[in-house]
Short mmCIF file of C-alpha atoms in Angstrom, two decimals:
data_model
loop_
_atom_site.label_atom_id
_atom_site.label_comp_id
_atom_site.label_asym_id
_atom_site.label_seq_id
_atom_site.Cartn_x
_atom_site.Cartn_y
_atom_site.Cartn_z
CA MET A 1291 42.67 -21.50 -1.52
CA ALA A 1292 43.50 -19.26 -4.71
CA GLU A 1293 43.76 -15.25 -4.01
CA ILE A 1294 40.37 -13.64 -4.99
CA LYS A 1295 40.71 -10.53 -7.16
CA PRO A 1296 38.60 -7.26 -6.11
CA GLU A 1297 37.11 -7.47 -9.35
CA GLU A 1298 35.98 -10.83 -8.86
CA ILE A 1299 34.03 -9.99 -5.57
CA THR A 1300 31.91 -7.05 -6.89
CA HIS A 1301 28.56 -7.16 -8.35
CA PRO A 1302 27.79 -4.63 -11.21
CA PRO A 1303 24.57 -2.46 -10.81
CA MET A 1304 21.59 -3.93 -12.61
CA ASP A 1305 18.72 -2.06 -13.91
CA GLN A 1306 16.28 -5.02 -13.49
CA LEU A 1307 16.07 -7.69 -10.84
CA GLN A 1308 17.13 -11.05 -11.96
CA GLY A 1309 15.34 -14.32 -11.16
CA PHE A 1310 11.95 -13.60 -12.13
CA GLU A 1311 10.26 -16.23 -14.45
CA TYR A 1312 7.48 -13.90 -15.04
CA CYS A 1313 7.73 -10.07 -15.26
CA ILE A 1314 5.40 -7.18 -16.09
CA ASP A 1315 4.72 -8.10 -19.55
CA SER A 1316 4.87 -11.89 -19.38
CA ASN A 1317 2.13 -14.03 -17.88
CA PRO A 1318 1.89 -17.52 -16.57
CA SER A 1319 -0.70 -20.05 -17.48
CA TRP A 1320 -3.97 -18.96 -17.00
CA GLY A 1321 -4.67 -21.61 -14.23
CA GLU A 1322 -1.66 -20.43 -12.29
CA ALA A 1323 -2.50 -16.71 -12.78
CA ILE A 1324 -5.86 -17.45 -11.42
CA VAL A 1325 -4.42 -19.00 -8.39
CA LEU A 1326 -1.82 -16.26 -8.12
CA GLY A 1327 -4.50 -13.70 -8.39
CA PHE A 1328 -6.78 -15.15 -5.72
CA GLN A 1329 -3.71 -15.12 -3.20
CA HIS A 1330 -3.34 -11.18 -3.85
CA TYR A 1331 -7.10 -10.78 -3.34
CA ILE A 1332 -6.66 -12.63 0.14
CA LEU A 1333 -3.70 -10.29 1.11
CA ALA A 1334 -5.54 -7.27 0.20
CA LEU A 1335 -8.41 -8.47 2.74
CA GLY A 1336 -6.23 -7.46 5.59
CA THR A 1337 -6.39 -3.45 5.01
CA ALA A 1338 -9.53 -3.67 3.66
CA VAL A 1339 -11.38 -5.13 6.65
CA MET A 1340 -9.10 -3.65 9.54
CA ILE A 1341 -9.62 -0.01 8.52
CA PRO A 1342 -13.63 0.06 8.72
CA THR A 1343 -13.21 -2.09 11.66
CA LEU A 1344 -11.23 0.83 13.40
CA LEU A 1345 -13.21 3.75 12.01
CA VAL A 1346 -16.94 2.55 11.80
CA PRO A 1347 -17.53 1.98 15.31
CA LEU A 1348 -16.10 5.43 16.12
CA MET A 1349 -18.87 6.80 13.52
CA GLY A 1350 -21.56 4.92 15.30
CA GLY A 1351 -21.81 2.47 12.87
CA SER A 1352 -23.46 -0.96 13.25
CA ASN A 1353 -21.88 -4.56 12.18
CA ASP A 1354 -24.32 -4.08 9.12
CA ASP A 1355 -22.73 -0.75 8.14
CA LYS A 1356 -19.11 -2.10 8.72
CA VAL A 1357 -19.84 -4.98 6.34
CA ARG A 1358 -21.10 -2.60 3.59
CA VAL A 1359 -18.34 -0.34 4.00
CA VAL A 1360 -15.86 -3.57 3.57
CA GLN A 1361 -17.68 -4.40 0.59
CA THR A 1362 -17.46 -0.89 -1.05
CA LEU A 1363 -14.07 -0.69 -0.28
CA LEU A 1364 -13.15 -3.87 -1.60
CA PHE A 1365 -15.06 -3.16 -4.63
CA VAL A 1366 -13.70 0.07 -5.34
CA THR A 1367 -10.18 -1.25 -4.83
CA GLY A 1368 -10.95 -3.82 -7.72
CA VAL A 1369 -11.92 -0.76 -9.54
CA ASN A 1370 -8.97 1.53 -8.93
CA THR A 1371 -6.69 -1.30 -9.47
CA LEU A 1372 -7.95 -1.99 -12.89
CA LEU A 1373 -7.77 1.48 -13.79
CA GLN A 1374 -4.03 1.77 -12.69
CA THR A 1375 -2.84 -1.33 -14.29
CA LEU A 1376 -4.57 -0.38 -17.55
CA PHE A 1377 -4.25 3.31 -17.78
CA GLY A 1378 -2.00 4.62 -15.12
CA THR A 1379 1.43 3.43 -14.41
CA ARG A 1380 0.49 0.16 -15.87
CA LEU A 1381 2.78 -1.55 -13.21
CA PRO A 1382 1.35 -4.76 -11.29
CA THR A 1383 0.16 -2.67 -8.14
CA VAL A 1384 -3.17 -3.10 -6.18
CA VAL A 1385 -4.45 0.30 -5.24
CA GLY A 1386 -6.53 -0.01 -1.70
CA GLY A 1387 -7.14 1.56 1.32
CA SER A 1388 -5.04 3.86 3.13
CA TYR A 1389 -3.88 4.27 7.15
CA ALA A 1390 -2.60 7.83 6.12
CA PHE A 1391 -6.27 9.24 5.91
CA VAL A 1392 -6.94 7.87 9.44
CA VAL A 1393 -5.66 11.28 11.30
CA PRO A 1394 -8.10 13.65 9.40
CA ILE A 1395 -10.95 11.21 9.40
CA ILE A 1396 -10.82 10.86 13.15
CA SER A 1397 -11.00 14.59 13.42
CA ILE A 1398 -13.92 14.79 11.31
CA ILE A 1399 -15.37 11.91 13.63
CA HIS A 1400 -15.04 14.02 16.68
CA ASP A 1401 -16.29 17.52 14.91
CA SER A 1402 -18.82 18.88 17.40
CA SER A 1403 -21.32 19.15 14.82
CA LEU A 1404 -21.27 15.48 14.29
CA THR A 1405 -20.76 14.02 17.85
CA ARG A 1406 -24.02 16.11 19.32
CA ILE A 1407 -26.26 13.65 17.06
CA VAL A 1408 -27.79 11.26 19.15
CA ASP A 1409 -29.01 8.48 17.13
CA ASP A 1410 -26.27 6.21 16.31
CA HIS A 1411 -27.22 5.26 12.78
CA GLU A 1412 -27.64 8.68 11.86
CA ARG A 1413 -24.28 9.99 13.07
CA PHE A 1414 -22.64 7.13 10.92
CA LEU A 1415 -24.55 8.40 7.91
CA GLN A 1416 -23.85 12.32 8.54
CA THR A 1417 -20.12 11.37 9.33
CA MET A 1418 -19.66 9.17 6.15
CA ARG A 1419 -21.15 12.21 4.01
CA ALA A 1420 -18.78 14.68 5.75
CA ILE A 1421 -15.75 12.35 4.80
CA GLN A 1422 -17.18 11.95 1.36
CA GLY A 1423 -17.03 15.43 0.78
CA ALA A 1424 -13.57 15.92 2.19
CA LEU A 1425 -12.41 12.88 0.05
CA ILE A 1426 -13.82 14.36 -3.28
CA VAL A 1427 -12.45 17.82 -2.64
CA SER A 1428 -8.82 17.04 -1.63
CA SER A 1429 -8.61 14.18 -4.70
CA SER A 1430 -8.23 17.32 -6.84
CA ILE A 1431 -4.40 17.66 -5.39
CA GLN A 1432 -3.34 14.41 -7.22
CA ILE A 1433 -5.52 14.83 -10.01
CA ILE A 1434 -3.83 18.55 -10.69
CA LEU A 1435 -0.44 17.50 -9.79
CA GLY A 1436 -0.75 14.21 -12.13
CA TYR A 1437 -2.30 15.22 -15.10
CA SER A 1438 -0.60 18.74 -15.34
CA GLN A 1439 2.99 16.71 -15.01
CA LEU A 1440 3.99 18.88 -11.97
CA TRP A 1441 4.73 15.78 -9.92
CA GLY A 1442 6.71 14.67 -12.87
CA ILE A 1443 8.46 17.74 -13.15
CA PHE A 1444 9.07 17.66 -9.36
CA SER A 1445 10.41 14.17 -9.67
CA ARG A 1446 13.32 15.39 -11.62
CA PHE A 1447 14.98 16.63 -8.31
CA PHE A 1448 15.00 12.97 -7.33
CA SER A 1449 17.95 10.79 -7.37
CA PRO A 1450 18.74 7.08 -6.47
CA LEU A 1451 20.41 8.37 -3.35
CA GLY A 1452 17.23 10.45 -2.42
CA MET A 1453 14.86 7.65 -3.16
CA VAL A 1454 16.76 5.01 -0.88
CA PRO A 1455 15.07 6.61 2.42
CA VAL A 1456 11.54 7.11 0.65
CA VAL A 1457 11.29 3.62 -0.68
CA SER A 1458 12.98 1.90 2.31
CA LEU A 1459 10.51 3.61 4.74
CA VAL A 1460 7.43 2.64 2.71
CA GLY A 1461 8.25 -1.02 4.07
CA PHE A 1462 10.17 -0.13 7.63
CA GLY A 1463 7.63 2.70 8.35
CA LEU A 1464 4.90 0.10 8.39
CA PHE A 1465 6.51 -1.76 11.37
CA ASP A 1466 3.85 -1.21 13.97
CA LYS A 1467 1.55 -3.22 11.67
CA GLY A 1468 3.84 -6.30 11.80
CA PHE A 1469 5.02 -8.02 14.82
CA PRO A 1470 3.43 -5.63 17.47
CA VAL A 1471 0.06 -7.02 16.20
CA VAL A 1472 1.59 -10.61 15.86
CA GLY A 1473 2.24 -10.31 19.73
CA ARG A 1474 -1.26 -9.73 20.47
CA CYS A 1475 -2.00 -13.41 19.64
CA VAL A 1476 1.45 -15.21 19.68
CA GLU A 1477 -0.12 -18.77 19.53
CA ILE A 1478 -1.42 -17.61 15.67
CA GLY A 1479 1.11 -14.96 14.45
CA ILE A 1480 4.43 -17.15 15.65
CA PRO A 1481 3.41 -20.29 13.88
CA MET A 1482 2.27 -18.31 10.73
CA LEU A 1483 5.45 -16.22 10.53
CA ILE A 1484 7.97 -19.24 10.78
CA LEU A 1485 5.49 -21.29 8.39
CA PHE A 1486 5.47 -18.61 6.00
CA ILE A 1487 9.26 -18.08 5.78
CA ALA A 1488 9.67 -21.79 5.77
CA SER A 1489 7.47 -22.69 2.83
CA SER A 1490 8.45 -19.65 0.86
CA GLN A 1491 12.21 -19.62 1.26
CA TYR A 1492 13.72 -22.86 2.68
CA LEU A 1493 11.23 -25.08 0.82
CA LYS A 1494 10.84 -23.13 -2.32
CA HIS A 1495 12.95 -25.51 -4.36
CA LEU A 1496 10.10 -28.31 -4.13
CA HIS A 1497 8.11 -28.89 -7.24
CA VAL A 1498 5.33 -30.37 -8.20
CA ARG A 1499 5.17 -31.33 -11.99
CA ARG A 1500 8.13 -28.81 -12.35
CA LEU A 1501 6.04 -26.34 -10.70
CA PRO A 1502 7.49 -24.30 -7.51
CA VAL A 1503 4.13 -24.61 -5.88
CA LEU A 1504 5.28 -23.66 -2.19
CA GLU A 1505 7.34 -20.44 -3.55
CA ARG A 1506 4.38 -19.32 -5.71
CA PHE A 1507 1.37 -20.22 -3.63
CA SER A 1508 3.00 -20.37 0.15
CA LEU A 1509 0.89 -17.32 1.18
CA LEU A 1510 -2.13 -19.17 0.14
CA ILE A 1511 -1.17 -22.39 1.60
CA THR A 1512 -0.03 -21.24 4.83
CA ILE A 1513 -2.89 -18.72 5.62
CA THR A 1514 -5.19 -21.77 5.15
CA ILE A 1515 -3.33 -24.00 7.63
CA ILE A 1516 -3.16 -21.32 10.14
CA TRP A 1517 -6.90 -20.12 9.53
CA VAL A 1518 -7.90 -23.80 10.16
CA TYR A 1519 -5.78 -24.12 13.35
CA ALA A 1520 -7.09 -20.65 14.90
CA HIS A 1521 -10.74 -21.81 13.84
CA LEU A 1522 -10.06 -25.16 15.96
CA LEU A 1523 -8.58 -23.19 18.71
CA THR A 1524 -11.76 -20.99 18.75
CA VAL A 1525 -14.68 -23.83 18.55
CA GLY A 1526 -12.44 -25.73 20.90
CA GLY A 1527 -13.00 -22.90 23.62
CA ALA A 1528 -9.42 -21.86 24.07
CA TYR A 1529 -10.61 -18.16 24.06
CA LYS A 1530 -13.53 -18.65 26.10
CA TYR A 1531 -12.50 -17.23 29.32
CA ARG A 1532 -9.70 -14.84 27.89
CA PRO A 1533 -9.83 -11.09 27.81
CA GLU A 1534 -11.85 -9.37 25.20
CA ARG A 1535 -8.76 -7.89 23.19
CA THR A 1536 -7.25 -11.30 22.92
CA GLN A 1537 -10.70 -12.75 21.60
CA PHE A 1538 -10.58 -9.96 19.04
CA ASN A 1539 -7.22 -10.71 17.83
CA CYS A 1540 -7.28 -14.52 17.83
CA ARG A 1541 -10.69 -15.81 17.32
CA THR A 1542 -12.04 -16.26 13.64
CA ASP A 1543 -15.68 -15.62 14.75
CA ARG A 1544 -15.30 -11.93 16.29
CA ALA A 1545 -15.58 -9.97 13.16
CA ASN A 1546 -19.24 -10.27 13.04
CA LEU A 1547 -19.18 -10.06 9.23
CA ILE A 1548 -20.45 -13.28 7.59
CA SER A 1549 -23.81 -13.13 9.68
CA SER A 1550 -24.21 -9.26 8.98
CA ALA A 1551 -23.25 -9.68 5.05
CA PRO A 1552 -26.07 -9.86 2.21
CA TRP A 1553 -26.05 -12.41 -0.04
CA ILE A 1554 -25.89 -10.13 -3.05
CA LYS A 1555 -25.12 -6.23 -2.82
CA ILE A 1556 -23.78 -4.23 -5.45
CA PRO A 1557 -22.20 -0.92 -4.17
CA TYR A 1558 -23.08 1.92 -6.09
CA PRO A 1559 -21.97 6.00 -5.81
CA LEU A 1560 -23.92 8.16 -3.07
CA GLN A 1561 -25.21 4.94 -1.53
CA TRP A 1562 -25.21 6.81 1.78
CA GLY A 1563 -26.90 9.99 0.76
CA ALA A 1564 -25.28 13.25 -0.86
CA PRO A 1565 -21.79 14.33 0.43
CA THR A 1566 -21.57 17.14 2.69
CA PHE A 1567 -18.71 19.75 1.94
CA ASP A 1568 -16.87 21.59 4.60
CA ALA A 1569 -13.75 23.62 3.92
CA GLY A 1570 -11.90 22.59 7.34
CA HIS A 1571 -12.27 18.76 6.67
CA SER A 1572 -11.06 19.40 3.00
CA PHE A 1573 -7.98 21.05 4.15
CA GLY A 1574 -7.24 18.51 6.56
CA MET A 1575 -7.91 15.68 4.15
CA MET A 1576 -5.39 17.20 1.65
CA ALA A 1577 -2.53 16.21 3.68
CA ALA A 1578 -3.49 12.79 3.74
CA VAL A 1579 -3.70 12.89 -0.10
CA PHE A 1580 -0.22 14.54 -0.26
CA VAL A 1581 1.15 11.56 2.11
CA SER A 1582 -0.64 9.13 -0.28
CA LEU A 1583 1.00 10.63 -3.38
CA ILE A 1584 4.60 10.15 -1.71
CA GLU A 1585 3.89 6.79 -0.26
CA SER A 1586 2.62 5.75 -3.82
CA THR A 1587 5.61 7.13 -5.50
CA GLY A 1588 8.02 5.10 -3.44
CA THR A 1589 5.69 2.10 -3.68
CA TYR A 1590 5.72 2.63 -7.50
CA LYS A 1591 9.70 2.66 -7.57
CA ALA A 1592 9.75 -0.64 -5.45
CA ALA A 1593 7.01 -2.08 -7.91
CA ALA A 1594 9.10 -1.58 -10.73
CA ARG A 1595 11.89 -3.31 -9.53
CA LEU A 1596 10.02 -6.34 -8.48
CA ALA A 1597 8.30 -6.61 -11.72
CA SER A 1598 11.46 -6.66 -13.50
CA ALA A 1599 10.82 -3.41 -15.12
CA THR A 1600 12.76 -0.18 -15.54
CA PRO A 1601 11.91 2.93 -13.33
CA PRO A 1602 8.59 4.59 -14.51
CA PRO A 1603 9.43 7.91 -16.74
CA ALA A 1604 8.14 11.11 -15.10
CA HIS A 1605 5.33 11.29 -17.26
CA VAL A 1606 4.42 7.74 -16.49
CA LEU A 1607 4.53 8.61 -12.88
CA SER A 1608 2.63 11.69 -13.00
CA ARG A 1609 0.08 9.51 -15.21
CA GLY A 1610 -0.28 6.92 -12.40
CA ILE A 1611 -0.65 9.69 -9.88
CA GLY A 1612 -3.61 11.17 -11.66
CA TRP A 1613 -5.27 8.10 -12.05
CA GLN A 1614 -4.58 7.99 -8.49
CA GLY A 1615 -6.39 10.95 -7.73
CA ILE A 1616 -9.46 9.61 -9.78
CA GLY A 1617 -9.24 6.47 -7.54
CA ILE A 1618 -9.91 9.13 -4.28
CA LEU A 1619 -12.49 10.80 -5.97
CA LEU A 1620 -14.20 7.27 -6.61
CA ASP A 1621 -13.43 6.50 -3.04
CA GLY A 1622 -15.43 9.73 -2.10
CA LEU A 1623 -18.25 8.76 -4.30
CA PHE A 1624 -19.03 5.27 -3.24
CA GLY A 1625 -18.22 6.12 0.39
CA THR A 1626 -15.19 3.79 1.29
CA VAL A 1627 -14.41 5.65 4.81
CA THR A 1628 -10.84 6.21 3.60
CA GLY A 1629 -8.60 7.24 0.54
CA SER A 1630 -6.54 5.05 -1.64
CA THR A 1631 -2.69 4.47 -1.99
CA VAL A 1632 -0.55 1.80 -3.45
CA SER A 1633 -0.84 -1.75 -1.45
CA VAL A 1634 2.87 -2.12 0.19
CA GLU A 1635 2.17 -5.70 1.19
CA ASN A 1636 0.98 -6.51 -2.50
CA VAL A 1637 4.15 -5.27 -3.98
CA GLY A 1638 5.91 -7.40 -1.73
CA LEU A 1639 4.19 -10.37 -2.71
CA LEU A 1640 5.64 -9.79 -6.14
CA GLY A 1641 8.92 -10.33 -4.79
CA SER A 1642 8.12 -13.36 -2.49
CA THR A 1643 6.62 -15.37 -5.41
CA ARG A 1644 8.91 -13.88 -8.08
CA VAL A 1645 5.97 -13.31 -10.37
CA GLY A 1646 5.55 -9.47 -11.41
CA SER A 1647 2.86 -10.31 -14.00
CA ARG A 1648 0.33 -7.41 -14.49
CA ARG A 1649 -2.12 -9.98 -15.46
CA VAL A 1650 -2.22 -11.63 -12.11
CA ILE A 1651 -2.76 -8.41 -10.54
CA GLN A 1652 -5.79 -7.66 -13.06
CA ILE A 1653 -7.27 -11.00 -12.18
CA SER A 1654 -6.95 -10.38 -8.44
CA ALA A 1655 -8.94 -6.81 -9.11
CA GLY A 1656 -11.62 -9.04 -10.56
CA PHE A 1657 -11.86 -11.34 -7.55
CA MET A 1658 -12.19 -8.10 -5.29
CA ILE A 1659 -15.31 -6.74 -7.42
CA PHE A 1660 -16.90 -10.24 -7.48
CA PHE A 1661 -16.51 -11.22 -3.90
CA SER A 1662 -17.69 -7.58 -2.83
CA ILE A 1663 -20.82 -8.33 -4.69
CA LEU A 1664 -21.38 -11.81 -3.31
CA GLY A 1665 -21.31 -10.56 0.27
CA LYS A 1666 -21.48 -13.90 2.24
CA PHE A 1667 -18.56 -15.55 0.25
CA GLY A 1668 -16.36 -12.49 0.85
CA ALA A 1669 -17.21 -11.97 4.25
CA LEU A 1670 -16.08 -15.71 4.96
CA PHE A 1671 -12.50 -14.93 3.52
CA ALA A 1672 -12.58 -11.53 5.40
CA SER A 1673 -13.27 -13.21 8.67
CA ILE A 1674 -9.19 -14.52 8.76
CA PRO A 1675 -7.82 -12.80 11.89
CA PHE A 1676 -5.73 -9.80 11.46
CA THR A 1677 -2.67 -11.33 13.32
CA ILE A 1678 -2.42 -13.80 10.57
CA PHE A 1679 -1.92 -10.74 8.07
CA ALA A 1680 0.36 -9.13 10.51
CA ALA A 1681 2.73 -12.27 10.41
CA VAL A 1682 3.04 -12.35 6.70
CA TYR A 1683 3.43 -8.25 6.77
CA CYS A 1684 6.76 -8.80 8.68
CA VAL A 1685 8.23 -10.43 5.36
CA LEU A 1686 6.53 -8.57 2.72
CA PHE A 1687 7.31 -5.13 4.15
CA GLY A 1688 10.85 -6.21 4.76
CA VAL A 1689 10.96 -7.21 1.00
CA VAL A 1690 9.99 -3.86 0.11
CA ALA A 1691 12.20 -1.85 2.22
CA ALA A 1692 15.24 -4.03 1.00
CA VAL A 1693 14.44 -2.83 -2.47
CA GLY A 1694 14.54 0.66 -1.33
CA LEU A 1695 18.22 -0.02 0.03
CA SER A 1696 18.91 -2.06 -3.42
CA LEU A 1697 18.93 1.33 -5.04
CA LEU A 1698 22.43 2.11 -3.09
CA GLN A 1699 23.85 -0.03 -5.79
CA PHE A 1700 23.80 3.08 -8.20
CA THR A 1701 25.54 5.34 -5.85
CA ASN A 1702 28.71 5.74 -3.96
CA MET A 1703 28.54 4.97 -0.45
CA ASN A 1704 32.17 5.63 -0.12
CA SER A 1705 31.14 9.33 0.17
CA MET A 1706 30.60 10.74 3.44
CA ARG A 1707 27.80 13.15 2.05
CA ASN A 1708 25.98 10.34 0.88
CA LEU A 1709 26.39 8.47 4.02
CA PHE A 1710 25.29 11.41 5.69
CA ILE A 1711 22.18 11.96 3.87
CA VAL A 1712 20.93 8.45 3.85
CA GLY A 1713 21.51 8.11 7.68
CA VAL A 1714 19.72 11.41 8.70
CA SER A 1715 16.93 11.02 6.45
CA ILE A 1716 16.23 7.41 7.53
CA PHE A 1717 16.61 7.95 10.98
CA LEU A 1718 14.44 11.12 11.13
CA GLY A 1719 11.85 9.11 8.81
CA LEU A 1720 11.43 6.77 11.58
CA SER A 1721 12.17 9.04 14.80
CA VAL A 1722 9.58 12.16 13.98
CA PRO A 1723 6.72 9.98 13.26
CA GLU A 1724 7.28 7.83 16.32
CA TYR A 1725 7.60 11.11 18.38
CA PHE A 1726 4.19 12.32 16.86
CA PHE A 1727 2.55 8.75 17.72
CA ARG A 1728 3.71 8.65 21.14
CA TYR A 1729 2.41 12.23 21.86
CA THR A 1730 -0.80 11.61 20.46
CA MET A 1731 -0.80 8.40 22.65
CA SER A 1732 -0.17 10.20 25.61
CA ALA A 1733 -1.98 13.65 25.34
CA GLN A 1734 -4.86 12.10 23.16
CA HIS A 1735 -4.14 14.42 20.44
CA GLY A 1736 -1.18 15.63 18.24
CA PRO A 1737 1.60 17.80 18.98
CA ALA A 1738 0.08 20.53 16.38
CA HIS A 1739 -3.03 21.66 18.66
CA THR A 1740 -4.11 24.93 17.87
CA LYS A 1741 -7.50 26.34 17.42
CA ALA A 1742 -7.29 25.71 13.61
CA SER A 1743 -8.14 22.00 13.22
CA TRP A 1744 -7.38 21.91 9.84
CA PHE A 1745 -3.84 23.04 10.43
CA ASN A 1746 -3.59 20.42 13.23
CA ASP A 1747 -4.73 17.78 10.87
CA TYR A 1748 -2.10 18.95 8.16
CA MET A 1749 0.90 19.10 10.38
CA ASN A 1750 0.04 15.92 12.37
CA THR A 1751 -0.64 13.85 9.07
CA ILE A 1752 2.46 15.05 7.21
CA PHE A 1753 4.95 14.43 10.11
CA SER A 1754 3.23 10.96 10.88
CA SER A 1755 4.16 9.42 7.66
CA PRO A 1756 7.74 7.93 7.40
CA PRO A 1757 8.16 8.14 3.67
CA THR A 1758 6.86 11.68 3.76
CA VAL A 1759 9.46 12.88 6.31
CA ALA A 1760 12.11 10.76 4.69
CA LEU A 1761 11.37 12.65 1.07
CA ILE A 1762 11.39 16.21 2.71
CA VAL A 1763 14.71 15.46 4.38
CA ALA A 1764 16.38 13.56 1.88
CA VAL A 1765 15.36 15.46 -1.22
CA PHE A 1766 16.12 18.85 0.47
CA LEU A 1767 19.73 17.73 1.74
CA ASP A 1768 20.39 15.81 -1.60
CA ASN A 1769 19.84 19.11 -3.51
CA THR A 1770 21.42 21.54 -1.31
CA LEU A 1771 24.35 19.79 0.44
CA ASP A 1772 27.48 19.88 -1.93
CA PHE A 1773 25.14 18.88 -4.64
CA LYS A 1774 27.60 20.43 -7.52
CA ASP A 1775 30.10 18.05 -9.01
CA THR A 1776 28.31 15.11 -7.31
CA GLY A 1777 25.88 13.88 -9.85
CA LYS A 1778 27.63 10.65 -10.43
CA ASP A 1779 27.94 9.71 -6.62
CA ARG A 1780 24.41 10.34 -6.23
CA GLY A 1781 23.65 8.04 -9.14
CA MET A 1782 22.21 10.46 -11.52
CA PRO A 1783 24.01 9.11 -14.94
CA TRP A 1784 22.17 5.81 -14.43
CA TRP A 1785 18.88 7.57 -13.50
CA ALA A 1786 19.06 10.18 -16.16
CA ARG A 1787 18.01 8.06 -19.02
CA PHE A 1788 14.93 7.00 -16.91
CA ARG A 1789 13.48 10.55 -16.85
CA THR A 1790 11.87 10.43 -20.26
CA PHE A 1791 9.88 7.84 -22.11
CA ASN A 1792 12.17 7.79 -25.10
CA GLY A 1793 15.38 7.69 -22.81
CA ASP A 1794 15.47 3.87 -22.83
CA SER A 1795 14.02 1.70 -25.45
CA ARG A 1796 12.48 -0.67 -22.87
CA SER A 1797 10.06 1.91 -21.58
CA GLU A 1798 7.44 1.20 -24.75
CA GLU A 1799 7.46 -2.47 -23.80
CA PHE A 1800 6.87 -1.63 -20.26
CA TYR A 1801 4.57 1.61 -20.27
CA THR A 1802 2.66 2.01 -23.41
CA LEU A 1803 -1.09 2.38 -23.01
CA PRO A 1804 -3.17 -0.42 -24.31
CA PHE A 1805 -5.72 -0.15 -27.24
CA ASN A 1806 -2.95 2.29 -29.14
CA LEU A 1807 -4.38 5.05 -26.78
CA ASP A 1808 -0.74 6.63 -26.97
CA ARG A 1809 -1.81 8.00 -30.24
CA PHE A 1810 -4.19 10.51 -28.04
CA PHE A 1811 -1.70 10.91 -25.20
CA PRO A 1812 1.70 10.89 -26.74
CA PRO A 1813 4.67 10.15 -24.18
CA SER A 1814 6.98 12.81 -23.32
#
């Protein structure tokens, strides 16, 4: 065997991922795009159903209330996704419900002024209005940081090295939504995980009329197969005498969505009544908005690579955050029971299908709006057991995490300084939130437990988010620890040209606003 030279086994850094047939501004045929868009819609259902399923019963809501909240969340997700892909970052990202808001929302639910309401439906309405008011006020954080360009200015302290932990933990930090949920119903979760990996990776070279059907549509095909299998187990009585928790995670008829859903219902602003405003609720919710901002920043970086685009310039990132703030404002006006962030699983699907087309995501937004209005049809798809989605998350969250690790190619990982920063920030980003989670589970309240509930919500929310902890640690260390004369090691020469819109000629291709709107909002 001939001797291999060192230069022959190195892989030069690449601005854009290779192997994508359709990138951000190239589009598959309309038929293929519609099926791909429907696939993204199906994937978005997992979070859209799970968050209301968790929160609405705690608020005193009935199955009818839960269905209306699910429909409203899907409707607003569709609207926010269209706004983000048209006028925000213009990256192919779905903007949907966020788990980051759960901590302050549960604090509002347990507010003594609300828990003393005897009638369940009235308590649900009053709690919803309190959540709406907190979302409306706190949305100003992202609106101000985005449209003032302050977040873009702050992003200049980011380096490829500092972003590695943040982007990676956007995926790794959601590990509790993966296999721990799969394990709740292994007879459905394990087959789904194996089948999805086999069809999307090992069988991806099988073509039908030159179309890689299994690579492009493996999620839709495998979910359909396992969903039918789960339904057969349900109607066959496999779970008839199983514990209640097993039935909830395995059966296809436990969500009570189809029977409760109206045939046609159009969500509208203030449908639950006038929002109520409380300073303590709003301050606590601001922490979740800040966490959403950081998580979305990391996800935008991943989406750019998985759409085969260049990193979004600072002003484009700020523009996206500003529109995301508008999205949280819409969440508050419509009453979605949670705020918005960029969907990590849908970004992962871009990599799995190797289709990063913006048009596909816009079509998926159309499906979200359409099926949120036609309640019965939307509820049919929403009855898919969450265990099936959790099996898919095991793959898609991992893809996003790997994209974060891919940024290491632009840094010098033979530097002990860099190894220290990456290792410590990733470890603390996982370890600190795990401590907060375990403490909360055992004590029934977070580590921050003072008489000021807004302060408790703020601290417990911030330090329960892996990407947020990772950003705090990584950016601080990267900009204070031997930072002089280490720009090359940190990857700054590669990153510098993407800071401004005019720094790279490809930015105009990827991020220019439609309808010639850049005349009124010139890029910086």
